[in-house]
Amino acid sequence: PEAIGAAAVDYLDMFGYTALAFMWAKMAKAAAGNAEGDTSGFYTGKLKTARFYFDRLLPRTVALGESIRSGADAMMAPTAEEI
């Protein structure tokens, strides 16, 4: 039970990053089909923003996964007096 509580926030963060990655993939696919001849920069901007998300933000899930797998021992080790 302690491991579930210890991992809860990291799990929710990881799910959020993953769900957004799915949405960015869908937007990038749609933008790629419309980018040619785009004079406003709207579609190319979407593609560049998607690249930023996948290169800079999505990799955070690796650290979150490690934190989730680390368990609750370090979190539960201090006594109430020690905190």
PDB file of N, CA and C in Angstrom:
ATOM      1  N   PRO A   1       0.808  -1.214   0.000  1.00  0.00           N
ATOM      2  CA  PRO A   1       0.000   0.000   0.000  1.00  0.00           C
ATOM      3  C   PRO A   1       0.848   1.275   0.000  1.00  0.00           C
ATOM      4  N   GLU A   2       1.996   1.263   0.694  1.00  0.00           N
ATOM      5  CA  GLU A   2       2.834   2.457   0.732  1.00  0.00           C
ATOM      6  C   GLU A   2       3.417   2.768  -0.638  1.00  0.00           C
ATOM      7  N   ALA A   3       3.743   1.731  -1.398  1.00  0.00           N
ATOM      8  CA  ALA A   3       4.322   1.944  -2.727  1.00  0.00           C
ATOM      9  C   ALA A   3       3.335   2.653  -3.651  1.00  0.00           C
ATOM     10  N   ILE A   4       2.065   2.357  -3.495  1.00  0.00           N
ATOM     11  CA  ILE A   4       1.046   2.999  -4.332  1.00  0.00           C
ATOM     12  C   ILE A   4       0.999   4.494  -4.046  1.00  0.00           C
ATOM     13  N   GLY A   5       0.971   4.850  -2.786  1.00  0.00           N
ATOM     14  CA  GLY A   5       0.959   6.262  -2.420  1.00  0.00           C
ATOM     15  C   GLY A   5       2.241   6.968  -2.812  1.00  0.00           C
ATOM     16  N   ALA A   6       3.364   6.269  -2.660  1.00  0.00           N
ATOM     17  CA  ALA A   6       4.652   6.864  -2.993  1.00  0.00           C
ATOM     18  C   ALA A   6       4.774   7.155  -4.484  1.00  0.00           C
ATOM     19  N   ALA A   7       4.147   6.350  -5.301  1.00  0.00           N
ATOM     20  CA  ALA A   7       4.264   6.493  -6.751  1.00  0.00           C
ATOM     21  C   ALA A   7       3.149   7.315  -7.377  1.00  0.00           C
ATOM     22  N   ALA A   8       2.137   7.667  -6.614  1.00  0.00           N
ATOM     23  CA  ALA A   8       0.924   8.258  -7.184  1.00  0.00           C
ATOM     24  C   ALA A   8       1.177   9.525  -7.994  1.00  0.00           C
ATOM     25  N   VAL A   9       1.878  10.491  -7.432  1.00  0.00           N
ATOM     26  CA  VAL A   9       2.091  11.763  -8.136  1.00  0.00           C
ATOM     27  C   VAL A   9       2.951  11.550  -9.375  1.00  0.00           C
ATOM     28  N   ASP A  10       4.017  10.760  -9.235  1.00  0.00           N
ATOM     29  CA  ASP A  10       4.879  10.498 -10.389  1.00  0.00           C
ATOM     30  C   ASP A  10       4.115   9.760 -11.485  1.00  0.00           C
ATOM     31  N   TYR A  11       3.259   8.830 -11.087  1.00  0.00           N
ATOM     32  CA  TYR A  11       2.460   8.093 -12.064  1.00  0.00           C
ATOM     33  C   TYR A  11       1.513   9.032 -12.810  1.00  0.00           C
ATOM     34  N   LEU A  12       0.856   9.918 -12.079  1.00  0.00           N
ATOM     35  CA  LEU A  12      -0.055  10.869 -12.725  1.00  0.00           C
ATOM     36  C   LEU A  12       0.698  11.804 -13.668  1.00  0.00           C
ATOM     37  N   ASP A  13       1.873  12.259 -13.241  1.00  0.00           N
ATOM     38  CA  ASP A  13       2.688  13.105 -14.119  1.00  0.00           C
ATOM     39  C   ASP A  13       3.084  12.343 -15.382  1.00  0.00           C
ATOM     40  N   MET A  14       3.517  11.097 -15.205  1.00  0.00           N
ATOM     41  CA  MET A  14       3.927  10.285 -16.352  1.00  0.00           C
ATOM     42  C   MET A  14       2.756  10.062 -17.309  1.00  0.00           C
ATOM     43  N   PHE A  15       1.593   9.783 -16.754  1.00  0.00           N
ATOM     44  CA  PHE A  15       0.413   9.598 -17.594  1.00  0.00           C
ATOM     45  C   PHE A  15       0.101  10.877 -18.363  1.00  0.00           C
ATOM     46  N   GLY A  16       0.206  12.022 -17.698  1.00  0.00           N
ATOM     47  CA  GLY A  16      -0.055  13.299 -18.358  1.00  0.00           C
ATOM     48  C   GLY A  16       0.889  13.547 -19.517  1.00  0.00           C
ATOM     49  N   TYR A  17       2.187  13.321 -19.302  1.00  0.00           N
ATOM     50  CA  TYR A  17       3.162  13.490 -20.387  1.00  0.00           C
ATOM     51  C   TYR A  17       2.857  12.542 -21.548  1.00  0.00           C
ATOM     52  N   THR A  18       2.475  11.309 -21.217  1.00  0.00           N
ATOM     53  CA  THR A  18       2.184  10.318 -22.254  1.00  0.00           C
ATOM     54  C   THR A  18       0.920  10.678 -23.022  1.00  0.00           C
ATOM     55  N   ALA A  19      -0.108  11.118 -22.321  1.00  0.00           N
ATOM     56  CA  ALA A  19      -1.351  11.519 -22.992  1.00  0.00           C
ATOM     57  C   ALA A  19      -1.109  12.715 -23.908  1.00  0.00           C
ATOM     58  N   LEU A  20      -0.325  13.678 -23.439  1.00  0.00           N
ATOM     59  CA  LEU A  20      -0.006  14.830 -24.292  1.00  0.00           C
ATOM     60  C   LEU A  20       0.831  14.415 -25.496  1.00  0.00           C
ATOM     61  N   ALA A  21       1.722  13.452 -25.310  1.00  0.00           N
ATOM     62  CA  ALA A  21       2.516  12.962 -26.440  1.00  0.00           C
ATOM     63  C   ALA A  21       1.608  12.363 -27.509  1.00  0.00           C
ATOM     64  N   PHE A  22       0.607  11.623 -27.077  1.00  0.00           N
ATOM     65  CA  PHE A  22      -0.350  11.048 -28.027  1.00  0.00           C
ATOM     66  C   PHE A  22      -1.052  12.155 -28.811  1.00  0.00           C
ATOM     67  N   MET A  23      -1.484  13.195 -28.096  1.00  0.00           N
ATOM     68  CA  MET A  23      -2.178  14.303 -28.765  1.00  0.00           C
ATOM     69  C   MET A  23      -1.240  15.066 -29.699  1.00  0.00           C
ATOM     70  N   TRP A  24       0.009  15.296 -29.270  1.00  0.00           N
ATOM     71  CA  TRP A  24       0.964  15.977 -30.145  1.00  0.00           C
ATOM     72  C   TRP A  24       1.274  15.141 -31.385  1.00  0.00           C
ATOM     73  N   ALA A  25       1.313  13.829 -31.234  1.00  0.00           N
ATOM     74  CA  ALA A  25       1.542  12.969 -32.399  1.00  0.00           C
ATOM     75  C   ALA A  25       0.394  13.106 -33.398  1.00  0.00           C
ATOM     76  N   LYS A  26      -0.831  13.151 -32.891  1.00  0.00           N
ATOM     77  CA  LYS A  26      -1.986  13.330 -33.779  1.00  0.00           C
ATOM     78  C   LYS A  26      -1.946  14.693 -34.466  1.00  0.00           C
ATOM     79  N   MET A  27      -1.613  15.742 -33.699  1.00  0.00           N
ATOM     80  CA  MET A  27      -1.546  17.081 -34.291  1.00  0.00           C
ATOM     81  C   MET A  27      -0.424  17.176 -35.316  1.00  0.00           C
ATOM     82  N   ALA A  28       0.715  16.560 -35.018  1.00  0.00           N
ATOM     83  CA  ALA A  28       1.843  16.603 -35.947  1.00  0.00           C
ATOM     84  C   ALA A  28       1.512  15.867 -37.242  1.00  0.00           C
ATOM     85  N   LYS A  29       0.810  14.758 -37.121  1.00  0.00           N
ATOM     86  CA  LYS A  29       0.413  14.020 -38.324  1.00  0.00           C
ATOM     87  C   LYS A  29      -0.507  14.874 -39.192  1.00  0.00           C
ATOM     88  N   ALA A  30      -1.466  15.536 -38.565  1.00  0.00           N
ATOM     89  CA  ALA A  30      -2.382  16.404 -39.317  1.00  0.00           C
ATOM     90  C   ALA A  30      -1.639  17.591 -39.911  1.00  0.00           C
ATOM     91  N   ALA A  31      -0.727  18.178 -39.138  1.00  0.00           N
ATOM     92  CA  ALA A  31       0.021  19.342 -39.617  1.00  0.00           C
ATOM     93  C   ALA A  31       0.951  18.969 -40.761  1.00  0.00           C
ATOM     94  N   ALA A  32       1.549  17.789 -40.696  1.00  0.00           N
ATOM     95  CA  ALA A  32       2.469  17.361 -41.753  1.00  0.00           C
ATOM     96  C   ALA A  32       1.752  17.264 -43.093  1.00  0.00           C
ATOM     97  N   GLY A  33       0.505  16.877 -43.058  1.00  0.00           N
ATOM     98  CA  GLY A  33      -0.265  16.775 -44.292  1.00  0.00           C
ATOM     99  C   GLY A  33      -0.670  18.119 -44.866  1.00  0.00           C
ATOM    100  N   ASN A  34      -0.569  19.168 -44.069  1.00  0.00           N
ATOM    101  CA  ASN A  34      -0.977  20.499 -44.515  1.00  0.00           C
ATOM    102  C   ASN A  34       0.161  21.512 -44.554  1.00  0.00           C
ATOM    103  N   ALA A  35       1.363  21.114 -44.171  1.00  0.00           N
ATOM    104  CA  ALA A  35       2.476  22.060 -44.039  1.00  0.00           C
ATOM    105  C   ALA A  35       2.969  22.586 -45.383  1.00  0.00           C
ATOM    106  N   GLU A  36       2.877  21.768 -46.410  1.00  0.00           N
ATOM    107  CA  GLU A  36       3.361  22.208 -47.724  1.00  0.00           C
ATOM    108  C   GLU A  36       2.482  23.345 -48.238  1.00  0.00           C
ATOM    109  N   GLY A  37       3.111  24.436 -48.556  1.00  0.00           N
ATOM    110  CA  GLY A  37       2.371  25.586 -49.054  1.00  0.00           C
ATOM    111  C   GLY A  37       1.768  26.442 -47.956  1.00  0.00           C
ATOM    112  N   ASP A  38       2.085  26.144 -46.703  1.00  0.00           N
ATOM    113  CA  ASP A  38       1.564  26.925 -45.576  1.00  0.00           C
ATOM    114  C   ASP A  38       2.337  28.234 -45.477  1.00  0.00           C
ATOM    115  N   THR A  39       1.719  29.318 -45.891  1.00  0.00           N
ATOM    116  CA  THR A  39       2.401  30.619 -45.850  1.00  0.00           C
ATOM    117  C   THR A  39       2.235  31.314 -44.500  1.00  0.00           C
ATOM    118  N   SER A  40       1.276  30.896 -43.708  1.00  0.00           N
ATOM    119  CA  SER A  40       1.049  31.543 -42.412  1.00  0.00           C
ATOM    120  C   SER A  40       2.012  31.041 -41.340  1.00  0.00           C
ATOM    121  N   GLY A  41       2.592  29.880 -41.552  1.00  0.00           N
ATOM    122  CA  GLY A  41       3.479  29.294 -40.560  1.00  0.00           C
ATOM    123  C   GLY A  41       2.756  28.508 -39.479  1.00  0.00           C
ATOM    124  N   PHE A  42       1.449  28.426 -39.583  1.00  0.00           N
ATOM    125  CA  PHE A  42       0.668  27.736 -38.560  1.00  0.00           C
ATOM    126  C   PHE A  42       1.062  26.264 -38.452  1.00  0.00           C
ATOM    127  N   TYR A  43       1.071  25.563 -39.578  1.00  0.00           N
ATOM    128  CA  TYR A  43       1.354  24.127 -39.547  1.00  0.00           C
ATOM    129  C   TYR A  43       2.820  23.845 -39.250  1.00  0.00           C
ATOM    130  N   THR A  44       3.713  24.650 -39.801  1.00  0.00           N
ATOM    131  CA  THR A  44       5.130  24.438 -39.489  1.00  0.00           C
ATOM    132  C   THR A  44       5.393  24.742 -38.014  1.00  0.00           C
ATOM    133  N   GLY A  45       4.679  25.708 -37.468  1.00  0.00           N
ATOM    134  CA  GLY A  45       4.789  25.991 -36.034  1.00  0.00           C
ATOM    135  C   GLY A  45       4.331  24.819 -35.186  1.00  0.00           C
ATOM    136  N   LYS A  46       3.255  24.171 -35.607  1.00  0.00           N
ATOM    137  CA  LYS A  46       2.772  22.980 -34.892  1.00  0.00           C
ATOM    138  C   LYS A  46       3.825  21.877 -34.925  1.00  0.00           C
ATOM    139  N   LEU A  47       4.440  21.687 -36.082  1.00  0.00           N
ATOM    140  CA  LEU A  47       5.460  20.644 -36.208  1.00  0.00           C
ATOM    141  C   LEU A  47       6.673  20.949 -35.332  1.00  0.00           C
ATOM    142  N   LYS A  48       7.078  22.204 -35.286  1.00  0.00           N
ATOM    143  CA  LYS A  48       8.226  22.581 -34.460  1.00  0.00           C
ATOM    144  C   LYS A  48       7.905  22.451 -32.971  1.00  0.00           C
ATOM    145  N   THR A  49       6.693  22.792 -32.600  1.00  0.00           N
ATOM    146  CA  THR A  49       6.295  22.664 -31.198  1.00  0.00           C
ATOM    147  C   THR A  49       6.206  21.193 -30.803  1.00  0.00           C
ATOM    148  N   ALA A  50       5.708  20.358 -31.700  1.00  0.00           N
ATOM    149  CA  ALA A  50       5.663  18.919 -31.432  1.00  0.00           C
ATOM    150  C   ALA A  50       7.075  18.372 -31.257  1.00  0.00           C
ATOM    151  N   ARG A  51       7.996  18.796 -32.108  1.00  0.00           N
ATOM    152  CA  ARG A  51       9.392  18.347 -31.996  1.00  0.00           C
ATOM    153  C   ARG A  51       9.962  18.761 -30.635  1.00  0.00           C
ATOM    154  N   PHE A  52       9.683  19.993 -30.220  1.00  0.00           N
ATOM    155  CA  PHE A  52      10.135  20.458 -28.906  1.00  0.00           C
ATOM    156  C   PHE A  52       9.580  19.559 -27.802  1.00  0.00           C
ATOM    157  N   TYR A  53       8.305  19.246 -27.875  1.00  0.00           N
ATOM    158  CA  TYR A  53       7.685  18.416 -26.845  1.00  0.00           C
ATOM    159  C   TYR A  53       8.365  17.050 -26.770  1.00  0.00           C
ATOM    160  N   PHE A  54       8.565  16.427 -27.933  1.00  0.00           N
ATOM    161  CA  PHE A  54       9.153  15.089 -27.949  1.00  0.00           C
ATOM    162  C   PHE A  54      10.629  15.102 -27.565  1.00  0.00           C
ATOM    163  N   ASP A  55      11.346  16.166 -27.915  1.00  0.00           N
ATOM    164  CA  ASP A  55      12.773  16.240 -27.598  1.00  0.00           C
ATOM    165  C   ASP A  55      13.054  16.689 -26.170  1.00  0.00           C
ATOM    166  N   ARG A  56      12.253  17.613 -25.648  1.00  0.00           N
ATOM    167  CA  ARG A  56      12.580  18.249 -24.375  1.00  0.00           C
ATOM    168  C   ARG A  56      11.687  17.848 -23.198  1.00  0.00           C
ATOM    169  N   LEU A  57      10.426  17.572 -23.435  1.00  0.00           N
ATOM    170  CA  LEU A  57       9.511  17.308 -22.325  1.00  0.00           C
ATOM    171  C   LEU A  57       9.212  15.825 -22.121  1.00  0.00           C
ATOM    172  N   LEU A  58       8.937  15.109 -23.184  1.00  0.00           N
ATOM    173  CA  LEU A  58       8.593  13.693 -23.043  1.00  0.00           C
ATOM    174  C   LEU A  58       9.695  12.870 -22.373  1.00  0.00           C
ATOM    175  N   PRO A  59      10.984  13.170 -22.585  1.00  0.00           N
ATOM    176  CA  PRO A  59      12.019  12.381 -21.904  1.00  0.00           C
ATOM    177  C   PRO A  59      11.941  12.419 -20.378  1.00  0.00           C
ATOM    178  N   ARG A  60      11.204  13.343 -19.819  1.00  0.00           N
ATOM    179  CA  ARG A  60      11.033  13.387 -18.366  1.00  0.00           C
ATOM    180  C   ARG A  60      10.365  12.119 -17.840  1.00  0.00           C
ATOM    181  N   THR A  61       9.650  11.408 -18.709  1.00  0.00           N
ATOM    182  CA  THR A  61       8.980  10.183 -18.271  1.00  0.00           C
ATOM    183  C   THR A  61       9.983   9.105 -17.865  1.00  0.00           C
ATOM    184  N   VAL A  62      11.198   9.173 -18.393  1.00  0.00           N
ATOM    185  CA  VAL A  62      12.221   8.189 -18.013  1.00  0.00           C
ATOM    186  C   VAL A  62      12.533   8.327 -16.521  1.00  0.00           C
ATOM    187  N   ALA A  63      12.773   9.551 -16.071  1.00  0.00           N
ATOM    188  CA  ALA A  63      13.060   9.788 -14.650  1.00  0.00           C
ATOM    189  C   ALA A  63      11.845   9.464 -13.782  1.00  0.00           C
ATOM    190  N   LEU A  64      10.667   9.794 -14.267  1.00  0.00           N
ATOM    191  CA  LEU A  64       9.458   9.477 -13.508  1.00  0.00           C
ATOM    192  C   LEU A  64       9.304   7.971 -13.345  1.00  0.00           C
ATOM    193  N   GLY A  65       9.596   7.222 -14.400  1.00  0.00           N
ATOM    194  CA  GLY A  65       9.531   5.764 -14.324  1.00  0.00           C
ATOM    195  C   GLY A  65      10.505   5.205 -13.299  1.00  0.00           C
ATOM    196  N   GLU A  66      11.709   5.766 -13.267  1.00  0.00           N
ATOM    197  CA  GLU A  66      12.695   5.334 -12.269  1.00  0.00           C
ATOM    198  C   GLU A  66      12.202   5.633 -10.857  1.00  0.00           C
ATOM    199  N   SER A  67      11.622   6.791 -10.677  1.00  0.00           N
ATOM    200  CA  SER A  67      11.096   7.171  -9.365  1.00  0.00           C
ATOM    201  C   SER A  67       9.954   6.249  -8.942  1.00  0.00           C
ATOM    202  N   ILE A  68       9.088   5.911  -9.874  1.00  0.00           N
ATOM    203  CA  ILE A  68       7.972   5.005  -9.586  1.00  0.00           C
ATOM    204  C   ILE A  68       8.499   3.642  -9.148  1.00  0.00           C
ATOM    205  N   ARG A  69       9.508   3.141  -9.847  1.00  0.00           N
ATOM    206  CA  ARG A  69      10.053   1.820  -9.549  1.00  0.00           C
ATOM    207  C   ARG A  69      10.909   1.791  -8.276  1.00  0.00           C
ATOM    208  N   SER A  70      11.285   2.947  -7.761  1.00  0.00           N
ATOM    209  CA  SER A  70      12.176   2.972  -6.593  1.00  0.00           C
ATOM    210  C   SER A  70      11.482   2.562  -5.300  1.00  0.00           C
ATOM    211  N   GLY A  71      10.163   2.533  -5.302  1.00  0.00           N
ATOM    212  CA  GLY A  71       9.433   2.087  -4.122  1.00  0.00           C
ATOM    213  C   GLY A  71       9.249   3.181  -3.088  1.00  0.00           C
ATOM    214  N   ALA A  72       8.842   2.767  -1.899  1.00  0.00           N
ATOM    215  CA  ALA A  72       8.489   3.719  -0.847  1.00  0.00           C
ATOM    216  C   ALA A  72       9.465   3.725   0.322  1.00  0.00           C
ATOM    217  N   ASP A  73      10.490   2.885   0.291  1.00  0.00           N
ATOM    218  CA  ASP A  73      11.371   2.749   1.452  1.00  0.00           C
ATOM    219  C   ASP A  73      11.988   4.074   1.891  1.00  0.00           C
ATOM    220  N   ALA A  74      12.574   4.813   0.980  1.00  0.00           N
ATOM    221  CA  ALA A  74      13.223   6.081   1.342  1.00  0.00           C
ATOM    222  C   ALA A  74      12.210   7.102   1.849  1.00  0.00           C
ATOM    223  N   MET A  75      11.011   7.058   1.295  1.00  0.00           N
ATOM    224  CA  MET A  75       9.971   7.998   1.709  1.00  0.00           C
ATOM    225  C   MET A  75       9.438   7.668   3.100  1.00  0.00           C
ATOM    226  N   MET A  76       9.345   6.397   3.408  1.00  0.00           N
ATOM    227  CA  MET A  76       8.742   5.970   4.666  1.00  0.00           C
ATOM    228  C   MET A  76       9.769   5.785   5.793  1.00  0.00           C
ATOM    229  N   ALA A  77      11.055   5.888   5.499  1.00  0.00           N
ATOM    230  CA  ALA A  77      12.097   5.625   6.495  1.00  0.00           C
ATOM    231  C   ALA A  77      12.112   6.616   7.661  1.00  0.00           C
ATOM    232  N   PRO A  78      11.989   7.920   7.446  1.00  0.00           N
ATOM    233  CA  PRO A  78      12.045   8.849   8.583  1.00  0.00           C
ATOM    234  C   PRO A  78      10.836   8.688   9.510  1.00  0.00           C
ATOM    235  N   THR A  79      11.081   8.833  10.795  1.00  0.00           N
ATOM    236  CA  THR A  79       9.976   8.826  11.758  1.00  0.00           C
ATOM    237  C   THR A  79       9.350  10.215  11.793  1.00  0.00           C
ATOM    238  N   ALA A  80       8.203  10.335  12.450  1.00  0.00           N
ATOM    239  CA  ALA A  80       7.535  11.636  12.555  1.00  0.00           C
ATOM    240  C   ALA A  80       8.428  12.644  13.276  1.00  0.00           C
ATOM    241  N   GLU A  81       9.163  12.185  14.275  1.00  0.00           N
ATOM    242  CA  GLU A  81      10.058  13.075  15.014  1.00  0.00           C
ATOM    243  C   GLU A  81      11.207  13.567  14.140  1.00  0.00           C
ATOM    244  N   GLU A  82      11.665  12.738  13.246  1.00  0.00           N
ATOM    245  CA  GLU A  82      12.789  13.110  12.375  1.00  0.00           C
ATOM    246  C   GLU A  82      12.381  14.114  11.304  1.00  0.00           C
ATOM    247  N   ILE A  83      11.123  14.138  10.995  1.00  0.00           N
ATOM    248  CA  ILE A  83      10.649  15.077   9.978  1.00  0.00           C
ATOM    249  C   ILE A  83      10.401  16.406  10.633  1.00  0.00           C
TER     250      ILE A  83
END
